Amino acid sequence: MRNLKLLKSLRSTELHSPGVPQCLSVRSETGSLLLASGFSVIEFDPRAGQVVNEVWLTTESYLPEDGSGKVVGIQDLPDQESVCMATGSGDVILFNLTTNHLECVGSVDSGLTSMSWSPDQELVTLTTGQDTIIMMTKDFEPITEVAMHQDDFGEGKFIALGWGKKETQFHGTEGKEAAQKKTTEVQPAVAWDDRRPRVTWRGDGQLFAVGTVCPLSGARKVRVWNRECVLQATSETVNGLEHALCWKPSGSLIASTQRHLNKHSVVFMEKNGLLHGDFTLPFSKDQVLVKELLWNCDSTVLAVWLEDMTPGELGHVNTYIQLWTVGNYHWYLKQSLQFGSDQQRAPACVIWDPERALRLHMVSHGWATHTYDWAWCTDRSPGLDATDNASVAVIDGDKVLVTTFRQCVVPPPMCAFELQLPVPVNLVNFLCQPQRTNELAALTAEGNVALYGPGTGGQTDKLTGGLKTVVPPLELKKTYSVTLDQEDPLGLRLLLWLREDTFLGVSCGTVPSTSTVLVLSPSLDPNSQQALQIRSRVEVEGEVISMAHSAHSGSVALQLDDGQNRKLIWDCPQPSVVEWQDAMGCKVDFPTRCVHTAQCTIRGQDYLLGLTDRSHLYVGDTEVASNVSSFVVHDDFLLLTTHSHTCRCLRLSTLTVKGLQEILAAGLDGGENDETLRRVERGSRIVTIVPMDTRLVLQMPRGNLETIHHRALVLVQLRKWLDSSKFIEAFESMRKLRINLNLIYDHNPKLFLESVGIFITQMNSINHINLFLTELKEEDTTTTMYPCPKDTAVPSAPKTAGKKVDIVCDALRTTMEKMDPNKFFLPILTTHVKKSVPELEIALQKVHELRVNPPAEAAVGAVSAEEALKYLLFLVNVNELYEHSLGTYDFDLVLMVAQKSQKDPKEYLPFLNMLKTLEPNYQRYTIDKHLKRYSKALNHLSMCGEEHFDEALNLVNEQKMYGQALGLYPEDSPQYKALSCAYAEHLVEQQEAEQAGLLLWRCGETARALQALVGGVCWRKALCVAQQIPLPSDQLSLLARDLAEKLIELRRYTEAAVLLEQYAKDCEEAISALITGAVWEEALRLAYMYDRRDIIETNLKPALLEVCSSQSSFLETQRALFCRHKARLAVVRELKEKARLEQPDDDIADCGPEAELYSEASSVVTGSRAGSKYSQSNSRISSRSSKNRRKAERKKLSLKEGSPLEDTALLHALAEILHNVDKMREEVQSLLKALVLFHFDGQATKLQLTYGEALQMMEMAIPEVWQGGLMQNQPPVTGPNSTANSIMASFQQQRPLAPQQDGGNLPPPKIRNGVKWKLTILK
């Protein structure tokens, strides 16, 4: 739904030369025009208005001096810096534009009728006067020469499959009569055909088509040849086919013209010569002659060059150039250039620019050059208020197709209504005045302005053909003529309708490369013809290519061809143009020309937006995106589509230019819940957006439309509605657009809870309230699904105790019960069911009460118990509801639920009948046990009497409910004792013998308690129980010895010695136990207490020497192991550092903690190769059992040389050695004291020295071994005396060179230097 607007028109009349222009080409490098006439070849720069080069062909005898010669083709050759020409006399001439050297590179005696170069300029085809085709290379070496007229169809000849005769085949809609239809006679070419051949190449240069007049039939035929000049296909017989021929660059169709009996059409052929579509020209059958058809380089526009066949006044004919485009299989006439009947103004040569797709060059018979630059635009209404219908106008010749998207979405080429004008339309514009933005102005090809406005009313009820007219069409109000100084077509190239009586127009200036801004107003003279008078003129230096009006400030921005911006001060007696400046007073220009501009407000400041033809979007002079395909400014939003198939909606009031740039640069990285980003179909473009609405209309590349509701627009509108407590509008929109209904509460919880009554009143629908309740979740949608954009005021949610769902349900239920409990009975049930812990029993009870006490018949909206129960069954699973009803112990309610369910009565009636026969407490116990509510079942069973205690005991044992059961019986009851014994047995099984003994002891089961306490080695409690029984002295002694043996096994020697001494009365065994446990001082005490000094000599002293020797050996072993591990750790670290340094910089990132280290004889490889072995196995282990995971952890800390984490394993081993040695301090001190006491000074001195050296050696090795852990604890070196280098060095030291894993950064073990262990007397 786009139109073509004229950006600028460059006209130059400085060129003068004898004769008439015959051929035209564009020099792509400089943009200058290459023109050939019967006298000379000229290179002309239209921008400077100067002749760059000129060579006379008559002086070199290539053309006759009288100018009667003919140049049949001209082509710019950038690679050779030359221009190639072909003359009708047969010469092929090469003119070097650098040296001005003229050379004839070939000649054909029979003359030449055309010359055409392939698009890649590797081949050139020449047609001769003998009706042959000569193909040559770019160096003019002949390849082949073939005859143009051939009897053969070509290599693509259709194959007959032998499926019967034509009379027996299916003919579709033509019917059986098609079989008897006679072959149409071949008609010769029209009389005005120039009989010249036409050659046109396909865009890829693989095929070319030649249109010629057959010498036998006299009819025009098109033949398709390949790159080797081999005939491929011949067109079917097409009567009335004319000479115009042009192959679409995209390669799909060949365009030509055909004159039918009742119309004149542009027809299209496929490469096989068959017709494929057409469109009718807006002229009668014999009114015009099509001189040429020209496709632009991107195949989007087809130019049709026509002239009248009937001469007008003074014997001259009118000439036209029409620009046609296609969309959704419909051809639109977008521009019509009418040059009148003046022969000097009529086009002599027309050509599209090879580089710029929408630039058209034309040279008139009077040697005036015209360059037209067009751009695509969407003519939409400004959308200033809610009265705007979001109208979009599409030009189609003498019709304007208007679609009002507020009322309907009509895909093109259809529309809401058509505006019929007498002549073609070139430009449309909507009024920029509020409340009247639906009014439209159309500028026709004759220079008149037609104004259309709404009708007198009553049109919406009008019936047309049995259908109701939803959108009343606009009516013609006035038609104004515009008189300009220049007579060229499209003299008024831009038009802006500001107010009812004010128009702004742009035309060419009086001086080249200037423009004139015209302020137009209707004539005030009632007697004069209706015309737009020029109220004032403003001359602008430069070509004005666009105007942008701001509804906010009323300003008008002008853009020049080089990207400069100007501000037009129009609402004053003397309009003027000043530089566009920002808020700081600095000049702001676009870096390059933008084809689409608009004004917007960002953070309260006015900015200009510009989009180039190469998809770069600028905000002022700042480029914010480089992949934008379309954009539109809507209220406070900027909406744009990108070539990455996304649609962005950005709120300008919350952004800065830099922020806008960052968001657009992020692309698709906005996050899953980024409301500003939406995926759209490939190639989508914005058509319009409905004002004060959320509907955005997009057009797909094939032409169809799609209406979307962008999430950002929807959420902004919803937040406005929720802030103003318009809950029903928000609900309807959220329901239609599938927005989570939790947002109604989450947006502003405090306001919602205060407005619950308003919410219910506005809803006024049971279904709507139930829908809202059923969608409630604990999730806060304002932080997950719909987070508010940054820099947006967000209502702070009050801190409420409890869960969100429970709060909302309770608030709604309380309000509904106050308003009308009968009407809102179903939502009240929903509030019970939806709570985090469903209150199904309460809901069922309310249904039961409704059944017992039904509401009065006059109650409005009341429901019956059956309907309520049916609704409850919809919310809750029937089995779950049946069980909850059974848990109420109300059999009437159970039967009511069961009857409404799909259950078979045989399933539940016998069970219910059985329950009714039971005693009440046992009945409830049975129900609770059936429902697996064992806690309630035990409570009810405990009230059933002693006869059911065995059943209760079994239940307690099965469900392990001992604690609850003990609380249900008195402590002095036999049931309590039985439960205690059962509980004790359970505790013994759980390895809790001490607690079992306590239970048995307090309930009087002393024998069993003693057994449990002995099993738990609780010797003090066991002896107490033994004394309480009481046990005889001999059994008590045996008990003590038994307990002592168990304590010795547990290495609790001191406690064992107490039992042996005090209860077994065996001091010798007690002393022996203490010596075994190295409790030297206590052993000495007992030996002297019982006067057993012999034991000192026989047992104590030998034990001292033995322990001293073993300790010394252990220390030597640990010291040697520590040194070996430390040395290996140094080697491992050195190899790793060497491997890191040998790697290239790019691979350092890949050398992770899993770099596999081999032995000294092996090489070190990076973790990306060898280390992957471990990482993969570790990932597999993660899903295995805990036993396997522990096994994997042990393997990870393997001390095997070359293992992946050998350094980590060494650190763990060293830390363990240091810990084991450090914890010997107390033991060594006690041993030293005992040795000194018995004069073993030598052994004591040696042991103290050995232990001290071991501790010192290990403590000194800590900084070397645990480097990373120490560096982590050291603060960086800073201060007034520090330099930048020293500070950076300290930070670098803190950062590890490579990431380490697990124990790589283990802190060093702590040394207990505060524990004194040395003896001074041994120093």
CSV table of N, CA and C in Angstrom, one decimal, residues 1024-1095:
chain,number,residue,atom,x,y,z
A,1024,CYS,N,22.9,-47.3,87.0
A,1024,CYS,CA,21.7,-46.8,87.8
A,1024,CYS,C,20.6,-47.8,87.7
A,1025,VAL,N,20.2,-48.3,86.6
A,1025,VAL,CA,19.1,-49.2,86.4
A,1025,VAL,C,19.5,-50.5,87.2
A,1026,ALA,N,20.8,-50.9,87.1
A,1026,ALA,CA,21.2,-52.1,87.8
A,1026,ALA,C,21.1,-52.0,89.3
A,1027,GLN,N,21.4,-50.8,89.8
A,1027,GLN,CA,21.2,-50.5,91.2
A,1027,GLN,C,19.8,-50.5,91.6
A,1028,GLN,N,18.9,-50.0,90.7
A,1028,GLN,CA,17.5,-50.0,91.0
A,1028,GLN,C,16.8,-51.3,91.0
A,1029,ILE,N,17.3,-52.3,90.2
A,1029,ILE,CA,16.7,-53.6,90.1
A,1029,ILE,C,16.5,-54.3,91.5
A,1030,PRO,N,17.4,-54.5,92.4
A,1030,PRO,CA,18.9,-54.3,92.2
A,1030,PRO,C,19.5,-55.6,91.8
A,1031,LEU,N,20.8,-55.6,91.2
A,1031,LEU,CA,21.5,-56.8,90.8
A,1031,LEU,C,22.4,-57.2,92.0
A,1032,PRO,N,22.7,-58.5,92.1
A,1032,PRO,CA,23.7,-58.9,93.1
A,1032,PRO,C,25.1,-58.4,92.7
A,1033,SER,N,26.0,-58.4,93.7
A,1033,SER,CA,27.3,-57.8,93.5
A,1033,SER,C,28.1,-58.5,92.5
A,1034,ASP,N,28.0,-59.9,92.4
A,1034,ASP,CA,28.7,-60.6,91.4
A,1034,ASP,C,28.2,-60.3,90.0
A,1035,GLN,N,26.9,-60.2,89.8
A,1035,GLN,CA,26.4,-59.8,88.5
A,1035,GLN,C,26.7,-58.4,88.2
A,1036,LEU,N,26.7,-57.5,89.2
A,1036,LEU,CA,27.1,-56.1,88.9
A,1036,LEU,C,28.5,-56.0,88.5
A,1037,SER,N,29.4,-56.9,89.1
A,1037,SER,CA,30.8,-56.9,88.7
A,1037,SER,C,31.0,-57.4,87.2
A,1038,LEU,N,30.3,-58.4,86.9
A,1038,LEU,CA,30.3,-58.9,85.5
A,1038,LEU,C,29.8,-57.9,84.5
A,1039,LEU,N,28.7,-57.1,85.0
A,1039,LEU,CA,28.1,-56.1,84.1
A,1039,LEU,C,29.2,-55.0,83.8
A,1040,ALA,N,29.9,-54.6,84.9
A,1040,ALA,CA,31.0,-53.6,84.8
A,1040,ALA,C,32.1,-54.1,83.8
A,1041,ARG,N,32.5,-55.3,84.0
A,1041,ARG,CA,33.6,-55.8,83.1
A,1041,ARG,C,33.1,-55.8,81.6
A,1042,ASP,N,31.8,-56.2,81.5
A,1042,ASP,CA,31.3,-56.3,80.1
A,1042,ASP,C,31.3,-54.9,79.5
A,1043,LEU,N,30.8,-53.9,80.3
A,1043,LEU,CA,30.8,-52.5,79.8
A,1043,LEU,C,32.2,-52.0,79.5
A,1044,ALA,N,33.1,-52.4,80.4
A,1044,ALA,CA,34.5,-51.9,80.2
A,1044,ALA,C,35.1,-52.4,78.9
A,1045,GLU,N,34.9,-53.7,78.6
A,1045,GLU,CA,35.4,-54.2,77.3
A,1045,GLU,C,34.8,-53.4,76.1
A,1046,LYS,N,33.5,-53.1,76.2
A,1046,LYS,CA,33.0,-52.3,75.1
A,1046,LYS,C,33.6,-50.9,75.0
A,1047,LEU,N,33.8,-50.3,76.1
A,1047,LEU,CA,34.4,-49.0,76.1
A,1047,LEU,C,35.8,-49.0,75.6
A,1048,ILE,N,36.6,-50.1,75.9
A,1048,ILE,CA,38.0,-50.2,75.4
A,1048,ILE,C,37.9,-50.4,73.9
A,1049,GLU,N,37.0,-51.1,73.4
A,1049,GLU,CA,36.8,-51.2,71.9
A,1049,GLU,C,36.6,-49.9,71.3
A,1050,LEU,N,35.9,-49.0,72.0
A,1050,LEU,CA,35.6,-47.7,71.5
A,1050,LEU,C,36.7,-46.7,71.9
A,1051,ARG,N,37.8,-47.1,72.4
A,1051,ARG,CA,38.9,-46.3,72.8
A,1051,ARG,C,38.6,-45.3,73.9
A,1052,ARG,N,37.6,-45.6,74.7
A,1052,ARG,CA,37.3,-44.8,75.8
A,1052,ARG,C,37.9,-45.4,77.1
A,1053,TYR,N,39.2,-45.3,77.2
A,1053,TYR,CA,40.0,-46.0,78.2
A,1053,TYR,C,39.8,-45.4,79.6
A,1054,THR,N,39.7,-44.2,79.7
A,1054,THR,CA,39.5,-43.6,81.0
A,1054,THR,C,38.2,-44.0,81.7
A,1055,GLU,N,37.0,-44.1,80.9
A,1055,GLU,CA,35.8,-44.5,81.4
A,1055,GLU,C,35.8,-46.0,81.7
A,1056,ALA,N,36.5,-46.8,80.9
A,1056,ALA,CA,36.7,-48.2,81.2
A,1056,ALA,C,37.4,-48.4,82.5
A,1057,ALA,N,38.5,-47.6,82.7
A,1057,ALA,CA,39.2,-47.7,84.0
A,1057,ALA,C,38.4,-47.4,85.2
A,1058,VAL,N,37.4,-46.5,85.1
A,1058,VAL,CA,36.5,-46.1,86.2
A,1058,VAL,C,35.7,-47.4,86.5
A,1059,LEU,N,35.1,-48.0,85.5
A,1059,LEU,CA,34.3,-49.2,85.7
A,1059,LEU,C,35.1,-50.3,86.4
A,1060,LEU,N,36.3,-50.6,85.9
A,1060,LEU,CA,37.1,-51.6,86.4
A,1060,LEU,C,37.5,-51.4,87.9
A,1061,GLU,N,37.8,-50.1,88.2
A,1061,GLU,CA,38.3,-49.8,89.5
A,1061,GLU,C,37.2,-49.8,90.5
A,1062,GLN,N,36.0,-49.1,90.2
A,1062,GLN,CA,35.0,-48.8,91.2
A,1062,GLN,C,34.0,-49.9,91.3
A,1063,TYR,N,33.7,-50.6,90.2
A,1063,TYR,CA,32.6,-51.6,90.2
A,1063,TYR,C,33.1,-53.0,90.1
A,1064,ALA,N,34.2,-53.2,89.3
A,1064,ALA,CA,34.7,-54.6,89.2
A,1064,ALA,C,35.8,-54.8,90.3
A,1065,LYS,N,36.3,-53.7,91.0
A,1065,LYS,CA,37.3,-53.8,92.0
A,1065,LYS,C,38.6,-54.4,91.6
A,1066,ASP,N,39.0,-54.1,90.3
A,1066,ASP,CA,40.2,-54.7,89.8
A,1066,ASP,C,41.1,-53.6,89.3
A,1067,CYS,N,42.0,-53.1,90.2
A,1067,CYS,CA,42.8,-52.0,90.0
A,1067,CYS,C,43.9,-52.3,88.9
A,1068,GLU,N,44.3,-53.5,88.9
A,1068,GLU,CA,45.4,-53.9,87.9
A,1068,GLU,C,44.8,-53.8,86.5
A,1069,GLU,N,43.6,-54.3,86.2
A,1069,GLU,CA,43.0,-54.1,84.9
A,1069,GLU,C,42.8,-52.7,84.6
A,1070,ALA,N,42.4,-51.9,85.6
A,1070,ALA,CA,42.1,-50.5,85.4
A,1070,ALA,C,43.4,-49.8,84.9
A,1071,ILE,N,44.5,-50.1,85.7
A,1071,ILE,CA,45.8,-49.4,85.3
A,1071,ILE,C,46.3,-49.9,83.9
A,1072,SER,N,46.0,-51.2,83.6
A,1072,SER,CA,46.4,-51.7,82.3
A,1072,SER,C,45.6,-51.0,81.1
A,1073,ALA,N,44.4,-50.7,81.4
A,1073,ALA,CA,43.6,-50.0,80.4
A,1073,ALA,C,44.1,-48.6,80.2
A,1074,LEU,N,44.5,-47.9,81.3
A,1074,LEU,CA,45.0,-46.5,81.1
A,1074,LEU,C,46.3,-46.5,80.4
A,1075,ILE,N,47.2,-47.5,80.7
A,1075,ILE,CA,48.5,-47.6,79.9
A,1075,ILE,C,48.2,-47.8,78.5
A,1076,THR,N,47.3,-48.7,78.2
A,1076,THR,CA,46.9,-48.9,76.7
A,1076,THR,C,46.5,-47.7,76.1
A,1077,GLY,N,45.7,-46.8,76.7
A,1077,GLY,CA,45.2,-45.6,76.2
A,1077,GLY,C,46.2,-44.4,76.3
A,1078,ALA,N,47.4,-44.7,76.8
A,1078,ALA,CA,48.4,-43.6,77.0
A,1078,ALA,C,48.0,-42.5,77.9
A,1079,VAL,N,47.2,-42.9,78.9
A,1079,VAL,CA,46.7,-41.9,79.9
A,1079,VAL,C,47.7,-42.1,81.1
A,1080,TRP,N,48.9,-41.5,80.9
A,1080,TRP,CA,50.0,-41.8,81.8
A,1080,TRP,C,49.8,-41.3,83.3
A,1081,GLU,N,49.3,-40.1,83.4
A,1081,GLU,CA,49.1,-39.5,84.7
A,1081,GLU,C,48.1,-40.2,85.5
A,1082,GLU,N,46.9,-40.6,84.9
A,1082,GLU,CA,45.9,-41.3,85.6
A,1082,GLU,C,46.4,-42.7,86.0
A,1083,ALA,N,47.2,-43.4,85.2
A,1083,ALA,CA,47.7,-44.7,85.5
A,1083,ALA,C,48.7,-44.6,86.7
A,1084,LEU,N,49.5,-43.5,86.7
A,1084,LEU,CA,50.4,-43.4,87.9
A,1084,LEU,C,49.6,-43.1,89.2
A,1085,ARG,N,48.5,-42.4,89.0
A,1085,ARG,CA,47.7,-42.1,90.2
A,1085,ARG,C,47.2,-43.4,90.8
A,1086,LEU,N,46.6,-44.3,90.0
A,1086,LEU,CA,46.0,-45.5,90.5
A,1086,LEU,C,47.1,-46.4,91.0
A,1087,ALA,N,48.3,-46.4,90.3
A,1087,ALA,CA,49.4,-47.3,90.8
A,1087,ALA,C,49.8,-46.9,92.2
A,1088,TYR,N,50.0,-45.6,92.4
A,1088,TYR,CA,50.4,-45.2,93.8
A,1088,TYR,C,49.2,-45.3,94.8
A,1089,MET,N,48.0,-45.2,94.3
A,1089,MET,CA,46.9,-45.2,95.2
A,1089,MET,C,46.7,-46.6,95.7
A,1090,TYR,N,46.9,-47.6,94.9
A,1090,TYR,CA,46.7,-49.0,95.4
A,1090,TYR,C,48.1,-49.7,95.6
A,1091,ASP,N,49.1,-48.9,95.6
A,1091,ASP,CA,50.5,-49.3,96.0
A,1091,ASP,C,50.9,-50.5,95.1
A,1092,ARG,N,50.7,-50.3,93.8
A,1092,ARG,CA,51.1,-51.3,92.9
A,1092,ARG,C,52.3,-50.7,92.0
A,1093,ARG,N,53.4,-50.4,92.7
A,1093,ARG,CA,54.6,-49.9,91.9
A,1093,ARG,C,55.2,-50.9,91.0
A,1094,ASP,N,54.9,-52.1,91.3
A,1094,ASP,CA,55.5,-53.1,90.4
A,1094,ASP,C,54.9,-53.0,88.9
A,1095,ILE,N,53.7,-52.5,88.9
A,1095,ILE,CA,53.1,-52.4,87.5
A,1095,ILE,C,53.9,-51.3,86.8
